[in-house]
mmCIF file of C-alpha atoms in Angstrom:
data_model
loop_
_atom_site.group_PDB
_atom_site.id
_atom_site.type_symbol
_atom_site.label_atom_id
_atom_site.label_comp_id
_atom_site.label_asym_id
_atom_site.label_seq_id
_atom_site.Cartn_x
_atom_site.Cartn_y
_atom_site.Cartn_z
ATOM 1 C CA UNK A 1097 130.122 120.346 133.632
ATOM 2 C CA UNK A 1098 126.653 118.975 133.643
ATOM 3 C CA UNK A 1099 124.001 119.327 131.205
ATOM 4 C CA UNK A 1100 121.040 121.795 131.892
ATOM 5 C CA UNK A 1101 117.983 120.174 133.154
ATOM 6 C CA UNK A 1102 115.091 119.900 130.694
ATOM 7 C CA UNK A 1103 112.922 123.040 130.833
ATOM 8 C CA UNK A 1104 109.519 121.951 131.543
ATOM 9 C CA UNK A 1105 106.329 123.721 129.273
ATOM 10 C CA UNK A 1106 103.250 125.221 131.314
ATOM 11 C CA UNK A 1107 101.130 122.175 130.649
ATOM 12 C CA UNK A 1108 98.943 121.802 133.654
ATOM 13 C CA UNK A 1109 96.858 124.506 135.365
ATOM 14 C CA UNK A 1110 98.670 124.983 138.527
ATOM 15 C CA UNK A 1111 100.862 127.745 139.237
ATOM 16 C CA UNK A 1112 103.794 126.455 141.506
ATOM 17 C CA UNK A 1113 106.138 127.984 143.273
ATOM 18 C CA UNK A 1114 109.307 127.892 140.529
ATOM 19 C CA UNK A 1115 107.094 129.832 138.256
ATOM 20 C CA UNK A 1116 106.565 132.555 140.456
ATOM 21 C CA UNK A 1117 109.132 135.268 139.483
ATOM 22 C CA UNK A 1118 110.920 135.925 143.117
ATOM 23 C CA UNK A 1119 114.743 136.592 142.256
ATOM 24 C CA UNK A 1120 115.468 140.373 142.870
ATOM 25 C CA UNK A 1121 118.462 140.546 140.282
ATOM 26 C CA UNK A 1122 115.987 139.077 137.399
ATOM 27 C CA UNK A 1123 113.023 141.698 138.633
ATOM 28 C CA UNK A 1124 116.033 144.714 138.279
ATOM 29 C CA UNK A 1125 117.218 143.212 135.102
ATOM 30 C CA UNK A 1126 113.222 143.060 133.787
ATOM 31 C CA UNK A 1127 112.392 146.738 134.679
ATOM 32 C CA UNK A 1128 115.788 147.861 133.319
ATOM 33 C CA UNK A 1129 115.609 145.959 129.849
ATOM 34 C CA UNK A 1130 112.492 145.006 129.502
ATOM 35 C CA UNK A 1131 109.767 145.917 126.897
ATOM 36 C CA UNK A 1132 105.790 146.519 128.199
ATOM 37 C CA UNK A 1133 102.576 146.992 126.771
ATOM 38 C CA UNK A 1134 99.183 147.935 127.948
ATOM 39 C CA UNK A 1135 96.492 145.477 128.105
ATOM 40 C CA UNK A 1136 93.631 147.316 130.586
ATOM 41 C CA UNK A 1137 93.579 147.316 133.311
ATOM 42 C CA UNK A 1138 97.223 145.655 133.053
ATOM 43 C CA UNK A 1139 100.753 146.557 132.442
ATOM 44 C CA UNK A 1140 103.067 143.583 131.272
ATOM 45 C CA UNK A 1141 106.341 143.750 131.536
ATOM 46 C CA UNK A 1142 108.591 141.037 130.139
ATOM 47 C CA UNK A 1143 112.464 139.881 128.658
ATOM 48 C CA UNK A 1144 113.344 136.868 127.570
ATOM 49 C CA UNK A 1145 116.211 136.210 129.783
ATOM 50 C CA UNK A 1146 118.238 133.408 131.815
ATOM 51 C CA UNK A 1147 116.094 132.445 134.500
ATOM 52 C CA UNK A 1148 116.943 130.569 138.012
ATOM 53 C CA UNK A 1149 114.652 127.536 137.531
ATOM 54 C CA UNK A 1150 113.922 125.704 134.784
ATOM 55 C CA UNK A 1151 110.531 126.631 133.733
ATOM 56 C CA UNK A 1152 109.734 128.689 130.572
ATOM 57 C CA UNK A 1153 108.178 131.425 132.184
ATOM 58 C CA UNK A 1154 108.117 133.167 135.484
ATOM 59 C CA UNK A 1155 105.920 135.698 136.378
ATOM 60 C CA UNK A 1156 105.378 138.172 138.970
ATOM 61 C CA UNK A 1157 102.137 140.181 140.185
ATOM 62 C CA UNK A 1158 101.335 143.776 141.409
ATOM 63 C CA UNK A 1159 99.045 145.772 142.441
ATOM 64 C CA UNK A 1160 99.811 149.975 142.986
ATOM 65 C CA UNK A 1161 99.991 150.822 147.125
ATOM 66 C CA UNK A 1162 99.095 154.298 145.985
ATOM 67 C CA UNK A 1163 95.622 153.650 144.159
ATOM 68 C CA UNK A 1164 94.629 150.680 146.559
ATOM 69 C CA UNK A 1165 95.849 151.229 150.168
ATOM 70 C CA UNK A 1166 94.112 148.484 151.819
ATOM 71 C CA UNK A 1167 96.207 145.391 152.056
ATOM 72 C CA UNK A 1168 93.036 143.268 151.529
ATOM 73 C CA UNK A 1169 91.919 145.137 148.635
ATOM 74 C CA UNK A 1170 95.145 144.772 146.793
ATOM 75 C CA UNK A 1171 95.781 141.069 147.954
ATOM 76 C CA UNK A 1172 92.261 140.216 146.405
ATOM 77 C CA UNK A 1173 93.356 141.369 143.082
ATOM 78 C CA UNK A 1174 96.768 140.119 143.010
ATOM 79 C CA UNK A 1175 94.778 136.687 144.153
ATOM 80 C CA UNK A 1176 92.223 137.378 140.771
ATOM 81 C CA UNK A 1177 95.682 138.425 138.612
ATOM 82 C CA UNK A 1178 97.290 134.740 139.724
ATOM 83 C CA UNK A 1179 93.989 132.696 139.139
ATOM 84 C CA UNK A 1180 93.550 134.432 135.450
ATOM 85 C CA UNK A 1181 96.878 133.713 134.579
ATOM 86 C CA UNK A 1182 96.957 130.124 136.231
ATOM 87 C CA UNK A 1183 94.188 129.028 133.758
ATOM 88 C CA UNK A 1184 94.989 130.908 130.840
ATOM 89 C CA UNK A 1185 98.939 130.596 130.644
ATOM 90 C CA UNK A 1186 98.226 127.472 128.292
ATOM 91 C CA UNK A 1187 97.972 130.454 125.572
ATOM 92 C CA UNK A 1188 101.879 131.057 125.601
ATOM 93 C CA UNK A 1189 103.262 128.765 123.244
ATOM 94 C CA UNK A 1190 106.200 126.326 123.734
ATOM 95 C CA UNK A 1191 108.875 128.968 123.188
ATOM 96 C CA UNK A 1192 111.931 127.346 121.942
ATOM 97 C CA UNK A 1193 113.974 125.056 123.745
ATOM 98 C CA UNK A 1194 116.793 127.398 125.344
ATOM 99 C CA UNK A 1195 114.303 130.434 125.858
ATOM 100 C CA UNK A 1196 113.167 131.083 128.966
ATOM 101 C CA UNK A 1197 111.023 134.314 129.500
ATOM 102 C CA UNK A 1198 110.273 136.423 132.760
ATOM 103 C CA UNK A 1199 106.780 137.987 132.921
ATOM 104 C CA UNK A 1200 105.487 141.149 135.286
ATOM 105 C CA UNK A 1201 101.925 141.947 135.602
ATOM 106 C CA UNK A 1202 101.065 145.394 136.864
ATOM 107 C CA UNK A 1203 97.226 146.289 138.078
ATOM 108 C CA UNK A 1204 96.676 150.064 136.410
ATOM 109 C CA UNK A 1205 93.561 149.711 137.129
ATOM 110 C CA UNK A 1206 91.242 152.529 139.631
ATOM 111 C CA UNK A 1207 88.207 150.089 141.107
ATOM 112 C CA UNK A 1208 88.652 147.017 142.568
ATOM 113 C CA UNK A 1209 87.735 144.807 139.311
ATOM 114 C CA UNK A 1210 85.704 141.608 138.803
ATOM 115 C CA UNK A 1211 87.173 138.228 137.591
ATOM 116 C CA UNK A 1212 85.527 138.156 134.291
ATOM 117 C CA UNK A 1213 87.220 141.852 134.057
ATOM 118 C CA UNK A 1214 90.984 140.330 135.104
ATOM 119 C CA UNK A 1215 90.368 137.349 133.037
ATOM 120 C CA UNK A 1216 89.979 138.846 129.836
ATOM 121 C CA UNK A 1217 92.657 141.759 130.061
ATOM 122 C CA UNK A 1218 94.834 138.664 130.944
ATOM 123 C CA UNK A 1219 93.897 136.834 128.120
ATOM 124 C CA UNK A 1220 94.256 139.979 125.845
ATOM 125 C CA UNK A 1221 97.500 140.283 127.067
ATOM 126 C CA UNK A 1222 98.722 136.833 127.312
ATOM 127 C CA UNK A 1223 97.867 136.964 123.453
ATOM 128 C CA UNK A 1224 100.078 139.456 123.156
ATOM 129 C CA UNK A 1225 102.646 138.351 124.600
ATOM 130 C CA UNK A 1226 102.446 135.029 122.572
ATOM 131 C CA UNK A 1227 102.604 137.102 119.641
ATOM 132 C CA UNK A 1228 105.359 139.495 120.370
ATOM 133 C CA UNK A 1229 107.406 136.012 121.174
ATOM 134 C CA UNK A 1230 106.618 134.838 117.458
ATOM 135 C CA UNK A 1231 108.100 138.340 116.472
ATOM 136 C CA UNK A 1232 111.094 138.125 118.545
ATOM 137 C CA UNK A 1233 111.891 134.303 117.475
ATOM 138 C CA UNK A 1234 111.295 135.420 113.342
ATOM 139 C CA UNK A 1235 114.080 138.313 113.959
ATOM 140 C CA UNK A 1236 116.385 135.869 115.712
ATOM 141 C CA UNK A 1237 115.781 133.575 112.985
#
């Protein structure tokens, strides 16, 4: 048996293609078990769960066909959703070692927002999400 690679922490500010949450089966298992909170104009969604790659977090990004039925419009905020969390994921903390944690982001939202708008609802809930983390590590504990 080989040893699990070393999970790498979100150090750097790009957003590659590992951390992207793609895998079907974890997406079903996240909207099955997962917990969510509001953080307007977002939903999160996350679980800590076993995740393909060996990042800490993956994350996924939406935006509502019904509310936004241009393609372009909803592309441009799923673009603005991806560059908020890109600079801002630094604000997760290194979860621990074996944790890995699988993140969806869901635009609620009714007008086509501005960055400064995205960036601090991400930040709000990227705070959050730190803290609810904390909580879950100090019942484990």
């Amino acid at each position: 048996m080989e040893a699990k690679e070393k999970i790498e922490s979100p150090g750097s500010f790009s957003l590659k293609k590992a951390e992207r949450l793609c895998s079907k089966k974890v997406i079903d298992k996240l909207f099955a078990e997962g917990e969510s909170f509001l953080a307007f104009p977002l939903k999160v969604v996350f679980k800590t769960t076993e995740l393909p790659q060996s990042v800490l977090v993956q994350a996924g990004f939406t935006v509502s066909k019904k509310i936004f039925k241009r393609a372009v419009k909803r592309n441009r905020i799923k673009r603005l959703m991806r560059e908020a969390y890109r600079l801002n994921k630094q604000m997760l903390p290194g979860l621990a070692e074996e944790q890995q944690m699988a993140v969806f982001f869901i635009f609620i939202g009714k007008e086509l927002p501005s960055f400064a708008q995205v960036e601090k609802a991400m930040k709000k809930a990227l705070y959050k999400l730190a803290n609810s983390s904390t909580e879950e590590e100090n019942k484990k504990a």
